[in-house]
Amino acid sequence: MPAAFLFPTSHVVTDPIQLTSSAAKRVAAIAAKQGKPAILRLSVEGGGCSGFQYRFGLADAVDGDDTAVETDGVKLVVDSVSLDLVRGSAVDFVDNLGGQAFKVENPQAQAGCGCGSSFSI
């Protein structure tokens, strides 16, 4: 009898960062209104009340050192330096009584400010 080969029944691939459907929908709407590609760039800069600050903006293209993930046809790109600080995070879009904003759920953040735009590790 030939030898049996066992393969894992499931292979879980996790992206280094995630973009929720809610965030993808909002990026698509903003990009369409501005006539730009549906590419959201997340970067991390020094500053803010907790040490690091998230920055969001529409990008024209994916750069060579970017990590890109896609949800519902919308890309989220993060440069290699920023990725080290947001790895494992999820980018969401929230619309509540406090207002509308992109929000980063960062498992690496040890502390954050009340508005959610800055964090420390």
C-alpha positions as protocol buffer text, in pm:
chain_id: "A"
residue {
  index: 1
  type: MET
  ca { x: 0 y: 0 z: 0 }
}
residue {
  index: 2
  type: PRO
  ca { x: 133 y: 349 z: -79 }
}
residue {
  index: 3
  type: ALA
  ca { x: 228 y: 570 z: 212 }
}
residue {
  index: 4
  type: ALA
  ca { x: -40 y: 810 z: 323 }
}
residue {
  index: 5
  type: PHE
  ca { x: 37 y: 1179 z: 324 }
}
residue {
  index: 6
  type: LEU
  ca { x: -135 y: 1384 z: 582 }
}
residue {
  index: 7
  type: PHE
  ca { x: -211 y: 1746 z: 509 }
}
residue {
  index: 8
  type: PRO
  ca { x: -349 y: 1992 z: 758 }
}
residue {
  index: 9
  type: THR
  ca { x: -724 y: 2019 z: 726 }
}
residue {
  index: 10
  type: SER
  ca { x: -710 y: 2395 z: 764 }
}
residue {
  index: 11
  type: HIS
  ca { x: -445 y: 2653 z: 704 }
}
residue {
  index: 12
  type: VAL
  ca { x: -507 y: 2986 z: 871 }
}
residue {
  index: 13
  type: VAL
  ca { x: -339 y: 3281 z: 707 }
}
residue {
  index: 14
  type: THR
  ca { x: -357 y: 3598 z: 907 }
}
residue {
  index: 15
  type: ASP
  ca { x: -275 y: 3932 z: 756 }
}
residue {
  index: 16
  type: PRO
  ca { x: -32 y: 4153 z: 946 }
}
residue {
  index: 17
  type: ILE
  ca { x: -309 y: 4415 z: 961 }
}
residue {
  index: 18
  type: GLN
  ca { x: -678 y: 4414 z: 875 }
}
residue {
  index: 19
  type: LEU
  ca { x: -927 y: 4655 z: 722 }
}
residue {
  index: 20
  type: THR
  ca { x: -1289 y: 4605 z: 828 }
}
residue {
  index: 21
  type: SER
  ca { x: -1574 y: 4610 z: 577 }
}
residue {
  index: 22
  type: SER
  ca { x: -1707 y: 4926 z: 742 }
}
residue {
  index: 23
  type: ALA
  ca { x: -1374 y: 5103 z: 690 }
}
residue {
  index: 24
  type: ALA
  ca { x: -1344 y: 4974 z: 333 }
}
residue {
  index: 25
  type: LYS
  ca { x: -1690 y: 5106 z: 251 }
}
residue {
  index: 26
  type: ARG
  ca { x: -1601 y: 5451 z: 387 }
}
residue {
  index: 27
  type: VAL
  ca { x: -1267 y: 5464 z: 203 }
}
residue {
  index: 28
  type: ALA
  ca { x: -1441 y: 5367 z: -122 }
}
residue {
  index: 29
  type: ALA
  ca { x: -1694 y: 5649 z: -77 }
}
residue {
  index: 30
  type: ILE
  ca { x: -1426 y: 5909 z: -1 }
}
residue {
  index: 31
  type: ALA
  ca { x: -1204 y: 5793 z: -288 }
}
residue {
  index: 32
  type: ALA
  ca { x: -1493 y: 5803 z: -536 }
}
residue {
  index: 33
  type: LYS
  ca { x: -1586 y: 6154 z: -426 }
}
residue {
  index: 34
  type: GLN
  ca { x: -1224 y: 6271 z: -467 }
}
residue {
  index: 35
  type: GLY
  ca { x: -1160 y: 6078 z: -791 }
}
residue {
  index: 36
  type: LYS
  ca { x: -871 y: 5882 z: -635 }
}
residue {
  index: 37
  type: PRO
  ca { x: -788 y: 5512 z: -610 }
}
residue {
  index: 38
  type: ALA
  ca { x: -942 y: 5333 z: -311 }
}
residue {
  index: 39
  type: ILE
  ca { x: -614 y: 5302 z: -121 }
}
residue {
  index: 40
  type: LEU
  ca { x: -596 y: 5403 z: 245 }
}
residue {
  index: 41
  type: ARG
  ca { x: -250 y: 5470 z: 387 }
}
residue {
  index: 42
  type: LEU
  ca { x: -194 y: 5424 z: 759 }
}
residue {
  index: 43
  type: SER
  ca { x: 129 y: 5556 z: 904 }
}
residue {
  index: 44
  type: VAL
  ca { x: 261 y: 5609 z: 1254 }
}
residue {
  index: 45
  type: GLU
  ca { x: 445 y: 5925 z: 1357 }
}
residue {
  index: 46
  type: GLY
  ca { x: 605 y: 6035 z: 1680 }
}
residue {
  index: 47
  type: GLY
  ca { x: 393 y: 6278 z: 1877 }
}
residue {
  index: 48
  type: GLY
  ca { x: 44 y: 6295 z: 2010 }
}
residue {
  index: 49
  type: CYS
  ca { x: -43 y: 6289 z: 2377 }
}
residue {
  index: 50
  type: SER
  ca { x: 58 y: 5923 z: 2421 }
}
residue {
  index: 51
  type: GLY
  ca { x: 385 y: 5907 z: 2223 }
}
residue {
  index: 52
  type: PHE
  ca { x: 283 y: 5782 z: 1877 }
}
residue {
  index: 53
  type: GLN
  ca { x: 13 y: 5914 z: 1647 }
}
residue {
  index: 54
  type: TYR
  ca { x: -187 y: 5742 z: 1370 }
}
residue {
  index: 55
  type: ARG
  ca { x: -207 y: 5922 z: 1035 }
}
residue {
  index: 56
  type: PHE
  ca { x: -457 y: 5834 z: 761 }
}
residue {
  index: 57
  type: GLY
  ca { x: -469 y: 5953 z: 403 }
}
residue {
  index: 58
  type: LEU
  ca { x: -559 y: 5838 z: 56 }
}
residue {
  index: 59
  type: ALA
  ca { x: -264 y: 5709 z: -144 }
}
residue {
  index: 60
  type: ASP
  ca { x: -219 y: 5721 z: -520 }
}
residue {
  index: 61
  type: ALA
  ca { x: -30 y: 5390 z: -530 }
}
residue {
  index: 62
  type: VAL
  ca { x: 130 y: 5117 z: -323 }
}
residue {
  index: 63
  type: ASP
  ca { x: 499 y: 5195 z: -257 }
}
residue {
  index: 64
  type: GLY
  ca { x: 776 y: 4936 z: -277 }
}
residue {
  index: 65
  type: ASP
  ca { x: 821 y: 4891 z: 99 }
}
residue {
  index: 66
  type: ASP
  ca { x: 446 y: 4886 z: 177 }
}
residue {
  index: 67
  type: THR
  ca { x: 247 y: 4596 z: 310 }
}
residue {
  index: 68
  type: ALA
  ca { x: -94 y: 4596 z: 147 }
}
residue {
  index: 69
  type: VAL
  ca { x: -413 y: 4412 z: 241 }
}
residue {
  index: 70
  type: GLU
  ca { x: -741 y: 4427 z: 57 }
}
residue {
  index: 71
  type: THR
  ca { x: -1102 y: 4419 z: 174 }
}
residue {
  index: 72
  type: ASP
  ca { x: -1398 y: 4454 z: -61 }
}
residue {
  index: 73
  type: GLY
  ca { x: -1175 y: 4599 z: -335 }
}
residue {
  index: 74
  type: VAL
  ca { x: -1017 y: 4862 z: -107 }
}
residue {
  index: 75
  type: LYS
  ca { x: -649 y: 4847 z: -15 }
}
residue {
  index: 76
  type: LEU
  ca { x: -494 y: 4936 z: 319 }
}
residue {
  index: 77
  type: VAL
  ca { x: -121 y: 5011 z: 291 }
}
residue {
  index: 78
  type: VAL
  ca { x: 132 y: 5049 z: 570 }
}
residue {
  index: 79
  type: ASP
  ca { x: 502 y: 5130 z: 533 }
}
residue {
  index: 80
  type: SER
  ca { x: 754 y: 4888 z: 683 }
}
residue {
  index: 81
  type: VAL
  ca { x: 852 y: 5112 z: 978 }
}
residue {
  index: 82
  type: SER
  ca { x: 491 y: 5181 z: 1080 }
}
residue {
  index: 83
  type: LEU
  ca { x: 396 y: 4815 z: 1038 }
}
residue {
  index: 84
  type: ASP
  ca { x: 618 y: 4718 z: 1331 }
}
residue {
  index: 85
  type: LEU
  ca { x: 402 y: 4942 z: 1554 }
}
residue {
  index: 86
  type: VAL
  ca { x: 61 y: 4832 z: 1422 }
}
residue {
  index: 87
  type: ARG
  ca { x: 114 y: 4464 z: 1341 }
}
residue {
  index: 88
  type: GLY
  ca { x: -195 y: 4264 z: 1437 }
}
residue {
  index: 89
  type: SER
  ca { x: -419 y: 4571 z: 1433 }
}
residue {
  index: 90
  type: ALA
  ca { x: -758 y: 4620 z: 1271 }
}
residue {
  index: 91
  type: VAL
  ca { x: -861 y: 4949 z: 1110 }
}
residue {
  index: 92
  type: ASP
  ca { x: -1232 y: 5020 z: 1150 }
}
residue {
  index: 93
  type: PHE
  ca { x: -1464 y: 5312 z: 1074 }
}
residue {
  index: 94
  type: VAL
  ca { x: -1697 y: 5415 z: 1355 }
}
residue {
  index: 95
  type: ASP
  ca { x: -1999 y: 5641 z: 1331 }
}
residue {
  index: 96
  type: ASN
  ca { x: -2151 y: 5720 z: 1669 }
}
residue {
  index: 97
  type: LEU
  ca { x: -2259 y: 6012 z: 1887 }
}
residue {
  index: 98
  type: GLY
  ca { x: -1895 y: 6110 z: 1934 }
}
residue {
  index: 99
  type: GLY
  ca { x: -1855 y: 6154 z: 1558 }
}
residue {
  index: 100
  type: GLN
  ca { x: -1717 y: 5966 z: 1262 }
}
residue {
  index: 101
  type: ALA
  ca { x: -1360 y: 5843 z: 1253 }
}
residue {
  index: 102
  type: PHE
  ca { x: -1123 y: 5570 z: 1147 }
}
residue {
  index: 103
  type: LYS
  ca { x: -1016 y: 5376 z: 1454 }
}
residue {
  index: 104
  type: VAL
  ca { x: -719 y: 5144 z: 1503 }
}
residue {
  index: 105
  type: GLU
  ca { x: -763 y: 4848 z: 1737 }
}
residue {
  index: 106
  type: ASN
  ca { x: -396 y: 4792 z: 1818 }
}
residue {
  index: 107
  type: PRO
  ca { x: -314 y: 4492 z: 2040 }
}
residue {
  index: 108
  type: GLN
  ca { x: 39 y: 4628 z: 2092 }
}
residue {
  index: 109
  type: ALA
  ca { x: -77 y: 4958 z: 2242 }
}
residue {
  index: 110
  type: GLN
  ca { x: -21 y: 4973 z: 2616 }
}
residue {
  index: 111
  type: ALA
  ca { x: -198 y: 5307 z: 2656 }
}
residue {
  index: 112
  type: GLY
  ca { x: -390 y: 5549 z: 2439 }
}
residue {
  index: 113
  type: CYS
  ca { x: -549 y: 5888 z: 2453 }
}
residue {
  index: 114
  type: GLY
  ca { x: -920 y: 5951 z: 2490 }
}
residue {
  index: 115
  type: CYS
  ca { x: -972 y: 6039 z: 2125 }
}
residue {
  index: 116
  type: GLY
  ca { x: -799 y: 5722 z: 2004 }
}
residue {
  index: 117
  type: SER
  ca { x: -559 y: 5897 z: 1768 }
}
residue {
  index: 118
  type: SER
  ca { x: -242 y: 5837 z: 1970 }
}
residue {
  index: 119
  type: PHE
  ca { x: -93 y: 5547 z: 2163 }
}
residue {
  index: 120
  type: SER
  ca { x: 214 y: 5419 z: 2345 }
}
residue {
  index: 121
  type: ILE
  ca { x: 385 y: 5082 z: 2342 }
}
